[in-house]
Coordinates of C-alpha atoms and ligand atoms in Angstrom, one line a residue:
X1 CA -5.2 2.5 19.7
X2 CA -7.7 1.2 18.1
X3 CA -9.3 1.3 14.8
X4 CA -12.0 4.0 15.2
X5 CA -9.7 6.4 16.1
X6 CA -8.0 5.9 13.0
X7 CA -11.3 5.7 10.9
X8 CA -12.8 8.8 12.5
X9 CA -9.0 10.9 11.9
X10 CA -9.0 9.5 8.2
X11 CA -12.7 11.2 7.9
X12 CA -12.4 13.9 10.1
X13 CA -9.1 15.2 8.3
X14 CA -9.9 14.4 5.0
X15 CA -7.5 11.1 4.2
X16 CA -10.8 8.7 3.5
X17 CA -14.8 8.9 3.4
X18 CA -16.9 6.1 3.2
X19 CA -17.9 5.9 -0.2
X20 CA -21.0 6.6 -1.7
X21 CA -22.0 8.5 1.7
X22 CA -25.0 10.1 0.4
X23 CA -26.8 6.8 -0.6
X24 CA -26.6 5.4 2.5
X25 CA -23.2 4.1 1.9
X26 CA -21.8 0.8 0.2
X27 CA -20.5 -2.1 1.7
X28 CA -16.5 -1.3 1.9
X29 CA -16.1 1.2 -0.1
X30 CA -13.8 4.3 0.6
X31 CA -13.3 7.7 -1.4
X32 CA -9.4 8.8 -0.6
X33 CA -9.8 12.4 0.5
X34 CA -7.5 15.5 -0.6
X35 CA -4.5 14.3 2.4
X36 CA -5.2 10.6 1.3
X37 CA -4.7 11.1 -2.5
X38 CA -1.7 12.9 -1.6
X39 CA -0.3 10.3 1.1
X40 CA -1.0 7.6 -2.1
X41 CA 0.7 9.6 -4.7
X42 CA 4.1 10.1 -2.3
X43 CA 4.1 6.1 -1.4
X44 CA 3.5 5.3 -5.3
X45 CA 5.6 8.0 -6.5
X46 CA 8.5 7.2 -3.7
X47 CA 8.1 3.3 -5.0
X48 CA 8.6 4.1 -8.5
X49 CA 11.7 6.3 -7.9
X50 CA 13.2 3.3 -5.5
X51 CA 12.7 0.2 -7.4
X52 CA 12.0 1.5 -11.1
X53 CA 14.0 4.9 -11.8
X54 CA 17.2 4.2 -9.4
X55 CA 17.9 0.7 -10.4
X56 CA 19.4 -0.1 -13.8
X57 CA 17.6 -3.9 -14.1
X58 CA 14.0 -2.8 -13.9
X59 CA 11.6 -1.1 -16.3
X60 CA 7.9 0.0 -15.6
X61 CA 4.5 -1.0 -17.6
X62 CA 1.1 0.2 -17.6
X63 CA -1.2 -3.0 -18.5
X64 CA -4.8 -3.0 -18.8
X65 CA -7.2 -4.2 -16.3
X66 CA -9.7 -6.6 -18.2
X67 CA -6.8 -8.7 -20.1
X68 CA -7.5 -11.5 -22.8
X69 CA -9.9 -13.7 -21.1
X70 CA -7.3 -16.9 -21.5
X71 CA -4.4 -15.0 -19.1
X72 CA -7.0 -16.4 -16.3
X73 CA -7.3 -20.0 -17.1
X74 CA -3.4 -20.0 -18.0
X75 CA -2.4 -18.3 -14.9
X76 CA -4.7 -21.0 -12.5
X77 CA -7.1 -18.1 -11.5
X78 CA -10.0 -19.5 -13.0
X79 CA -9.8 -22.8 -11.4
X80 CA -8.2 -22.0 -8.2
X81 CA -8.5 -18.0 -6.9
X82 CA -11.3 -19.4 -4.2
X83 CA -12.2 -19.1 -1.1
X84 CA -14.0 -21.5 0.9
X85 CA -17.4 -20.1 1.7
X86 CA -20.4 -21.2 4.1
X87 CA -23.8 -19.6 4.8
X88 CA -25.4 -19.5 8.3
X89 CA -28.6 -21.6 7.4
X90 CA -30.2 -19.6 10.6
X91 CA -29.2 -15.6 9.8
X92 CA -27.9 -16.1 5.8
X93 CA -24.9 -14.5 6.9
X94 CA -21.7 -15.7 4.8
X95 CA -18.3 -16.3 6.0
X96 CA -15.2 -17.2 5.0
X97 CA -14.7 -21.2 6.4
X98 CA -11.2 -20.8 7.1
X99 CA -11.2 -17.1 8.5
X100 CA -13.9 -18.2 10.9
X101 CA -12.2 -21.6 12.2
X102 CA -8.4 -20.0 12.7
X103 CA -10.7 -16.7 14.2
X104 CA -12.3 -19.5 16.5
X105 CA -10.2 -22.6 16.9
X106 CA -6.6 -21.0 15.9
X107 CA -6.4 -23.9 13.2
X108 CA -4.6 -22.7 10.0
X109 CA -6.7 -24.6 6.9
X110 CA -5.0 -23.7 3.9
X111 CA -5.1 -26.3 1.6
X112 CA -7.6 -28.1 3.1
X113 CA -10.6 -29.7 1.3
X114 CA -14.3 -28.5 1.3
X115 CA -15.2 -31.7 3.3
X116 CA -12.2 -31.3 5.5
X117 CA -12.9 -27.7 6.7
X118 CA -16.8 -28.7 7.1
X119 CA -15.5 -31.7 9.4
X120 CA -13.5 -29.2 11.5
X121 CA -16.3 -26.7 11.6
X122 CA -18.7 -29.4 13.0
X123 CA -16.1 -31.1 15.7
X124 CA -15.1 -27.5 16.8
X125 CA -18.7 -26.4 17.0
X126 CA -17.8 -23.2 15.1
X127 CA -20.5 -20.7 15.3
X128 CA -22.1 -18.4 13.4
X129 CA -20.4 -14.8 14.6
X130 CA -23.8 -13.0 13.5
X131 CA -26.5 -14.6 15.6
X132 CA -24.3 -17.5 17.8
X133 CA -26.0 -20.7 15.5
X134 CA -24.2 -23.9 14.6
X135 CA -26.0 -24.5 11.7
X136 CA -23.8 -24.5 8.6
X137 CA -24.3 -25.1 4.8
X138 CA -21.9 -27.0 2.8
X139 CA -18.5 -25.4 2.2
X140 CA -18.6 -24.3 -1.2
X141 CA -15.8 -23.0 -3.5
X142 CA -15.9 -19.1 -4.7
X143 CA -14.4 -17.7 -7.3
X144 CA -12.6 -14.3 -6.2
X145 CA -12.8 -12.5 -9.4
X146 CA -15.1 -9.9 -11.0
X147 CA -16.5 -11.1 -14.3
X148 CA -18.1 -8.9 -16.7
X149 CA -20.1 -9.2 -20.0
X150 CA -18.2 -8.0 -23.4
X151 CA -20.1 -6.0 -26.0
X152 CA -18.0 -7.8 -28.8
X153 CA -19.5 -11.2 -30.2
X154 CA -18.0 -14.4 -29.4
X155 CA -18.5 -17.7 -28.2
X156 CA -17.7 -16.6 -24.4
X157 CA -17.9 -12.8 -23.9
X158 CA -17.4 -13.2 -20.2
X159 CA -14.2 -10.9 -19.2
X160 CA -12.2 -10.5 -16.1
X161 CA -11.3 -7.4 -13.9
X162 CA -7.8 -8.8 -12.8
X163 CA -7.5 -9.7 -9.4
X164 CA -3.8 -9.0 -9.8
X165 CA -1.3 -6.4 -11.4
X166 CA 1.1 -9.2 -12.1
X167 CA -0.3 -10.9 -14.9
X168 CA 0.1 -8.5 -17.4
X169 CA 4.0 -8.3 -16.8
X170 CA 3.7 -11.9 -17.9
X171 CA 2.0 -11.1 -21.2
X172 CA 4.3 -8.5 -22.1
X173 CA 7.4 -10.2 -21.1
X174 CA 8.5 -11.1 -24.9
X175 CA 7.6 -7.7 -25.8
X176 CA 10.1 -6.0 -23.1
X177 CA 12.9 -9.1 -24.3
X178 CA 12.8 -7.5 -27.6
X179 CA 12.4 -3.6 -27.5
X180 CA 14.5 -2.7 -24.0
X181 CA 17.6 -4.4 -24.2
X182 CA 17.1 -6.1 -20.7
X183 CA 19.4 -8.9 -19.5
X184 CA 18.7 -11.1 -17.1
X185 CA 18.5 -10.8 -14.1
X186 CA 15.9 -8.1 -14.9
X187 CA 12.5 -6.9 -13.4
X188 CA 9.3 -5.4 -14.8
X189 CA 7.2 -3.1 -12.4
X190 CA 3.9 -2.0 -12.4
X191 CA 1.3 0.1 -10.2
X192 CA -2.7 -0.6 -10.6
X193 CA -5.8 -1.2 -9.2
X194 CA -6.7 -5.1 -8.7
X195 CA -10.4 -6.3 -8.0
X196 CA -11.6 -9.4 -5.7
X197 CA -14.7 -10.2 -4.7
X198 CA -13.7 -10.8 -1.4
X199 CA -16.1 -12.9 1.0
X200 CA -15.4 -10.8 4.4
X201 CA -14.1 -7.5 3.4
X202 CA -13.3 -5.3 6.1
X203 CA -11.2 -3.7 8.8
X204 CA -11.6 -0.2 7.0
X205 CA -9.1 -0.2 3.8
X206 CA -7.4 -3.6 5.0
X207 CA -9.4 -5.9 3.0
X208 CA -11.3 -4.0 0.1
X209 CA -12.9 -5.3 -3.0
X210 CA -10.6 -3.0 -5.3
X211 CA -7.9 -1.8 -4.0
X212 CA -3.8 -0.5 -5.6
X213 CA -1.2 -3.1 -5.8
X214 CA 2.6 -2.4 -6.6
X215 CA 4.3 -5.5 -8.1
X216 CA 7.5 -6.6 -9.4
X217 CA 7.9 -9.6 -11.7
X218 CA 11.9 -10.4 -11.6
X219 CA 13.0 -12.7 -13.8
X220 CA 16.2 -14.7 -13.2
X221 CA 18.6 -17.5 -13.7
X222 CA 16.9 -20.8 -12.1
X223 CA 20.4 -21.4 -9.7
X224 CA 20.5 -17.8 -8.9
X225 CA 17.3 -17.6 -6.9
X226 CA 17.9 -18.3 -3.0
X227 CA 20.5 -15.5 -3.3
X228 CA 18.2 -12.8 -5.0
X229 CA 15.4 -14.1 -2.9
X230 CA 17.1 -12.8 0.4
X231 CA 18.2 -9.9 -1.6
X232 CA 14.6 -8.7 -2.6
X233 CA 13.7 -10.0 1.3
X234 CA 16.3 -6.6 2.3
X235 CA 15.5 -4.4 -0.5
X236 CA 11.4 -4.7 1.2
X237 CA 12.4 -4.1 4.7
X238 CA 14.5 -1.2 3.6
X239 CA 11.6 0.2 1.7
X240 CA 9.8 0.1 5.1
X241 CA 12.5 1.8 7.0
X242 CA 12.6 4.4 4.1
X243 CA 8.8 5.2 4.8
X244 CA 9.2 5.2 8.7
X245 CA 6.9 1.9 9.4
X246 CA 8.2 0.1 11.9
X247 CA 6.5 -3.1 13.8
X248 CA 7.0 -5.1 10.3
X249 CA 7.8 -8.9 10.9
X250 CA 9.0 -11.7 8.8
X251 CA 6.5 -14.8 7.9
X252 CA 7.7 -17.7 6.4
X253 CA 5.2 -20.2 4.8
X254 CA 5.5 -23.8 5.8
X255 CA 7.0 -25.9 3.0
X256 CA 4.0 -28.4 3.3
X257 CA 1.4 -25.4 2.8
X258 CA 3.2 -23.7 -0.7
X259 CA 1.2 -23.7 -3.8
X260 CA 2.4 -26.1 -5.8
X261 CA 4.3 -23.6 -8.3
X262 CA 5.9 -22.0 -5.4
X263 CA 9.3 -22.9 -3.7
X264 CA 9.4 -20.2 -0.9
X265 CA 7.1 -17.2 0.3
X266 CA 7.9 -14.8 2.9
X267 CA 5.0 -12.5 4.1
X268 CA 6.0 -9.1 5.7
X269 CA 3.3 -8.7 8.3
X270 CA 2.3 -5.5 10.6
X271 CA 0.8 -5.5 14.1
X272 CA -2.7 -3.8 12.9
X273 CA -4.9 -2.6 15.3
X274 CA -6.8 -6.0 14.7
X275 CA -3.7 -8.2 14.8
X276 CA -0.6 -9.1 12.8
X277 CA -1.6 -9.1 9.2
X278 CA 0.1 -9.7 6.1
X279 CA 1.1 -6.4 4.5
X280 CA 3.6 -7.3 1.8
X281 CA 4.6 -10.5 0.1
X282 CA 7.5 -11.8 -1.4
X283 CA 7.3 -15.3 -3.5
X284 CA 9.1 -17.6 -5.5
X285 CA 7.0 -18.5 -8.2
X286 CA 9.6 -20.9 -10.5
X287 CA 8.9 -20.8 -14.6
X288 CA 5.1 -21.4 -13.5
X289 CA 4.0 -18.6 -14.8
X290 CA 6.0 -18.4 -18.1
X291 CA 5.6 -21.9 -18.8
X292 CA 1.7 -21.8 -18.3
X293 CA 1.4 -18.7 -20.7
X294 CA 3.9 -20.5 -23.4
X295 CA 1.4 -23.7 -23.4
X296 CA -1.7 -21.5 -23.4
X297 CA -1.0 -19.1 -26.0
X298 CA 1.2 -21.2 -28.3
X299 CA 3.9 -18.7 -28.5
X300 CA 7.5 -19.0 -27.4
X301 CA 8.3 -17.2 -24.3
X302 CA 12.0 -18.5 -23.9
X303 CA 15.1 -16.6 -24.4
X304 CA 18.5 -16.9 -25.7
X305 CA 21.3 -17.7 -23.0
X306 CA 24.6 -16.5 -24.2
X307 CA 26.6 -18.6 -21.9
X308 CA 25.1 -22.0 -22.5
X309 CA 24.0 -21.1 -26.4
X310 CA 20.2 -22.4 -24.9
X311 CA 17.0 -21.3 -24.9
X312 CA 16.1 -20.9 -21.6
X313 CA 12.7 -20.2 -19.7
X314 CA 13.6 -17.5 -16.7
X315 CA 12.6 -18.1 -13.4
X316 CA 10.6 -15.8 -11.3
X317 CA 10.7 -13.7 -8.0
X318 CA 7.7 -11.8 -7.2
X319 CA 7.5 -8.9 -4.4
X320 CA 4.4 -7.5 -4.0
X321 CA 3.2 -4.5 -2.0
X322 CA -0.4 -3.4 -1.3
X323 CA -0.7 0.5 -1.3
X324 CA -4.1 0.7 0.3
X325 CA -2.3 -1.7 3.5
X326 CA 0.5 0.7 3.2
X327 CA -1.7 3.5 3.7
X328 CA -3.3 2.1 6.7
X329 CA 0.0 1.1 8.4
X330 CA 1.3 4.1 8.1
X331 CA -1.7 5.6 9.6
X332 CA -1.6 3.1 12.6
X333 CA 2.2 3.3 12.9
X334 CA 2.2 7.5 13.2
X335 CA -0.8 7.7 15.2
X336 CA -0.7 9.2 18.5
X337 CA -1.8 11.0 21.5
X338 CA 0.3 13.2 23.3
X339 CA -0.3 15.2 26.8
X340 CA 0.6 18.6 25.9
X341 CA 0.3 22.0 28.2
X342 CA -2.9 22.7 27.2
X343 CA -4.8 19.3 27.2
X344 CA -3.6 16.6 24.8
X345 CA -2.9 16.3 21.0
X346 CA -3.4 13.9 18.4
X347 CA -0.2 13.9 16.0
X348 CA 0.7 12.0 13.4
X349 CA 4.3 11.4 12.9
X350 CA 4.5 10.5 9.3
X351 CA 8.1 10.6 8.1
X352 CA 8.6 14.0 5.9
X353 CA 8.9 11.9 2.7
X354 CA 5.9 10.4 2.3
X355 CA 3.4 13.3 4.6
X356 CA 0.9 14.5 2.4
X357 CA 1.4 18.2 3.1
X358 CA 5.3 19.2 3.5
X359 CA 5.3 22.6 5.0
X360 CA 2.1 25.0 6.1
X361 CA 2.6 28.5 5.9
X362 CA 0.8 30.8 8.5
X363 CA -0.2 34.2 8.4
X364 CA -0.7 35.3 12.3
X365 CA -3.7 37.3 10.1
X366 CA -4.5 38.1 6.4
X367 CA -4.3 41.8 7.1
X368 CA -1.0 44.6 7.6
X369 CA 0.7 42.6 4.3
X370 CA 0.7 39.1 6.5
X371 CA -1.2 37.7 3.8
X372 CA 0.6 38.5 0.9
X373 CA 4.1 37.6 2.8
X374 CA 2.6 34.4 3.6
X375 CA 2.0 33.8 0.0
X376 CA 5.8 34.7 -1.0
X377 CA 7.2 32.2 1.7
X378 CA 4.6 29.7 0.5
X379 CA 6.2 29.8 -3.1
X380 CA 9.5 29.7 -1.7
X381 CA 8.7 26.5 0.2
X382 CA 6.8 24.6 -2.1
X383 CA 9.7 23.2 -3.6
X384 CA 9.6 20.6 -0.9
X385 CA 6.2 19.1 -2.5
X386 CA 2.6 19.6 -1.4
X387 CA 2.4 22.6 0.8
X388 CA -0.8 24.2 2.2
X389 CA -1.1 28.3 3.0
X390 CA -3.3 27.9 6.4
X391 CA -4.9 31.1 7.3
X392 CA -8.1 30.5 9.2
X393 CA -8.5 30.6 13.0
X394 CA -6.1 30.6 15.9
X395 CA -2.7 29.7 15.5
X396 CA -3.1 27.0 18.7
X397 CA -6.0 25.6 16.2
X398 CA -4.2 25.5 13.0
X399 CA -0.9 23.9 14.7
X400 CA -3.2 21.3 16.1
X401 CA -4.8 20.5 12.7
X402 CA -1.3 20.3 11.1
X403 CA -0.4 18.1 13.7
X404 CA -3.1 16.1 12.9
X405 CA -2.2 15.8 9.3
X406 CA 1.2 14.9 9.8
X407 CA 2.7 18.0 8.3
X408 CA 6.3 17.7 9.7
X409 CA 6.7 21.7 9.9
X410 CA 4.5 25.4 10.2
X411 CA 6.1 28.3 9.5
X412 CA 4.4 31.3 10.7
X413 CA 4.3 35.0 9.7
X414 CA 3.7 37.3 12.3
X415 CA 4.2 41.4 13.1
X416 CA 7.7 40.9 13.4
X417 CA 8.1 39.4 10.1
X418 CA 6.8 43.0 8.8
X419 CA 9.1 44.8 10.6
X420 CA 5.9 46.0 12.6
X421 CA 7.1 45.3 15.9
X422 CA 9.7 46.7 18.5
X423 CA 10.7 43.1 19.0
X424 CA 14.2 42.2 18.8
X425 CA 16.1 39.4 19.7
X426 CA 19.6 40.4 21.3
X427 CA 19.3 43.8 20.0
X428 CA 18.5 42.7 16.3
X429 CA 15.5 43.4 14.8
X430 CA 13.1 40.4 13.7
X431 CA 11.7 41.9 10.3
X432 CA 12.2 39.2 7.6
X433 CA 12.4 36.6 10.1
X434 CA 9.4 33.7 10.6
X435 CA 9.0 31.1 13.1
X436 CA 9.3 27.3 12.3
X437 CA 7.6 24.9 14.6
X438 CA 8.7 21.2 14.5
X439 CA 5.7 18.9 14.6
X440 CA 7.4 16.2 16.6
X441 CA 9.3 18.4 19.5
X442 CA 6.7 21.3 19.0
X443 CA 9.9 23.4 19.4
X444 CA 10.0 27.0 17.9
X445 CA 12.7 28.7 16.3
X446 CA 13.2 32.2 14.7
X447 CA 14.9 31.9 10.9
X448 CA 15.5 34.6 8.3
X449 CA 13.7 34.2 5.2
X450 CA 16.6 34.2 3.1
X451 CA 17.8 31.0 4.7
X452 CA 14.5 29.2 5.4
X453 CA 14.5 26.9 2.5
X454 CA 18.4 25.8 3.4
X455 CA 17.2 25.2 6.7
X456 CA 13.9 23.2 6.1
X457 CA 16.0 21.1 3.7
X458 CA 18.5 20.4 6.3
X459 CA 16.4 19.6 9.2
X460 CA 13.6 17.8 7.7
X461 CA 13.8 17.0 4.2
X462 CA 17.2 15.6 3.5
X463 CA 17.2 13.5 6.5
Ligands
LIG501 P1 -4.5 -11.8 1.9 O1 -4.2 -13.5 2.9 O2 -4.6 -10.8 3.0 O3 -5.9 -12.3 1.8 P2 -3.3 -12.0 0.0 O4 -1.9 -13.3 0.0 O5 -4.7 -13.0 -1.0 O6 -3.8 -11.6 1.3 P3 -1.6 -11.5 -2.2 O7 -2.2 -11.9 -3.3 O8 -0.2 -11.6 -2.1 O9 -2.6 -11.0 -0.9 O10 -1.7 -9.7 -2.9 C1 -0.4 -8.7 -2.8 C2 -1.1 -7.8 -1.8 O11 -2.4 -7.1 -2.3 C3 -0.9 -8.2 -0.5 O12 0.2 -8.4 0.3 C4 -2.1 -7.0 0.1 O13 -1.1 -6.1 0.4 C5 -2.6 -6.6 -0.9 N1 -4.4 -7.3 -0.8 C6 -4.7 -8.3 -1.4 N2 -5.7 -8.2 -1.3 C7 -6.6 -7.2 -0.6 C8 -7.7 -6.5 -0.6 N3 -8.7 -6.9 -0.7 N4 -7.6 -5.2 0.0 C9 -6.3 -4.5 -0.1 N5 -5.3 -5.0 -0.3 C10 -4.8 -6.5 -0.5

């Protein structure tokens, strides 16, 4: 399976289109189409239900994309959220130096200075991926935050689009404590867009300039971090199982490569067609963030600890999930090409819980009351979520189309349903029955309309 097939399916079947296509496209911009947006919504809704609504210890917020610029000074993003960039002097291609060295020499560069990275490039004769030259500028730091100008007057009118959703959570920490009767340990969750001026975006929706994150800051007592870290890792892996993601691996970051404020980081990586890469991350960030915001805002962020009678600054665990990478991993994991009687079919084996279309209802033809009957059945099955009334083309072609979208089950209305056929099963009329067809096994079964919803619930949606 390669990326081209995924990208082509995504476009052909309305999951994601290249952005601004009528203007010749725009680097690494994509528009989620009707099925992509349903898939994304299902992921976010299920995540919110799993980690916010179903847990008594987590509450949600929805903060702004443009926060007070001091936020980014305090968080360290203004000074440190940089990638190391070099330009090829010959063809002017701009690349991330660390990525290039890792690709060509299999050497990890995390934490190395600009000079050390340049030395590595020289020693290993690192070539330009575009023109093959070995003629590089010096390595420079490039800040990944998008800046923008505010209309309001002030000394400095530069503001930033948030590069992560997490910081709004720290800014609201005191408001949540004061208004929500939360007690340690507790979490604050947020889903939203983040923006990064990536030097080398790519691999379809894997590395984008704007993307969505689902993040939780989980505030804890310092001495409980190890136990709770393991618990969060388990919860994150259970999430992968829930949405049907296989091929997920843990990667422990080496102690010496951790940022100064992180005591432990584990990534959950996925085997994408272009290699094993980060899907989600879990980090123990100590009391760094609250401490920084306390210093920079000069507002006390400590809370009263009943047990010790003292004021304490909570420590933080940060589990983080990328929505776009989840979509991509799901498409890659679910994609299959299978030999069938009349050739080959492409199918997405998506878990019913996140599939963009739950049930497709297909009248054999629109005439002779079948169209109206299909509408009645559509109204019954829509309890399962987004369903489709699919009435164009041959039934075989319609099944193939639904297979490619990942619809778990199709329901067909035919002349038997209408009582207009002499067909019987064991002498019993087939009137008011429909055919259900399972996407994965392609097996078909005749079911009474009166029992349809229960049958679908048991066989597909309650599993
Ligand atoms: P990478 O090393 O791949 O650049 P990161 O370590 O910078 O990722 P985090 O800062 O931990 O990523 O961001 C949290 C999550 O946000 C990631 O696990 C990923 O799912 C998602 N993410 C980060 N950058 C991008 C991007 N440019 N496009 C799409 N998703 C992203």
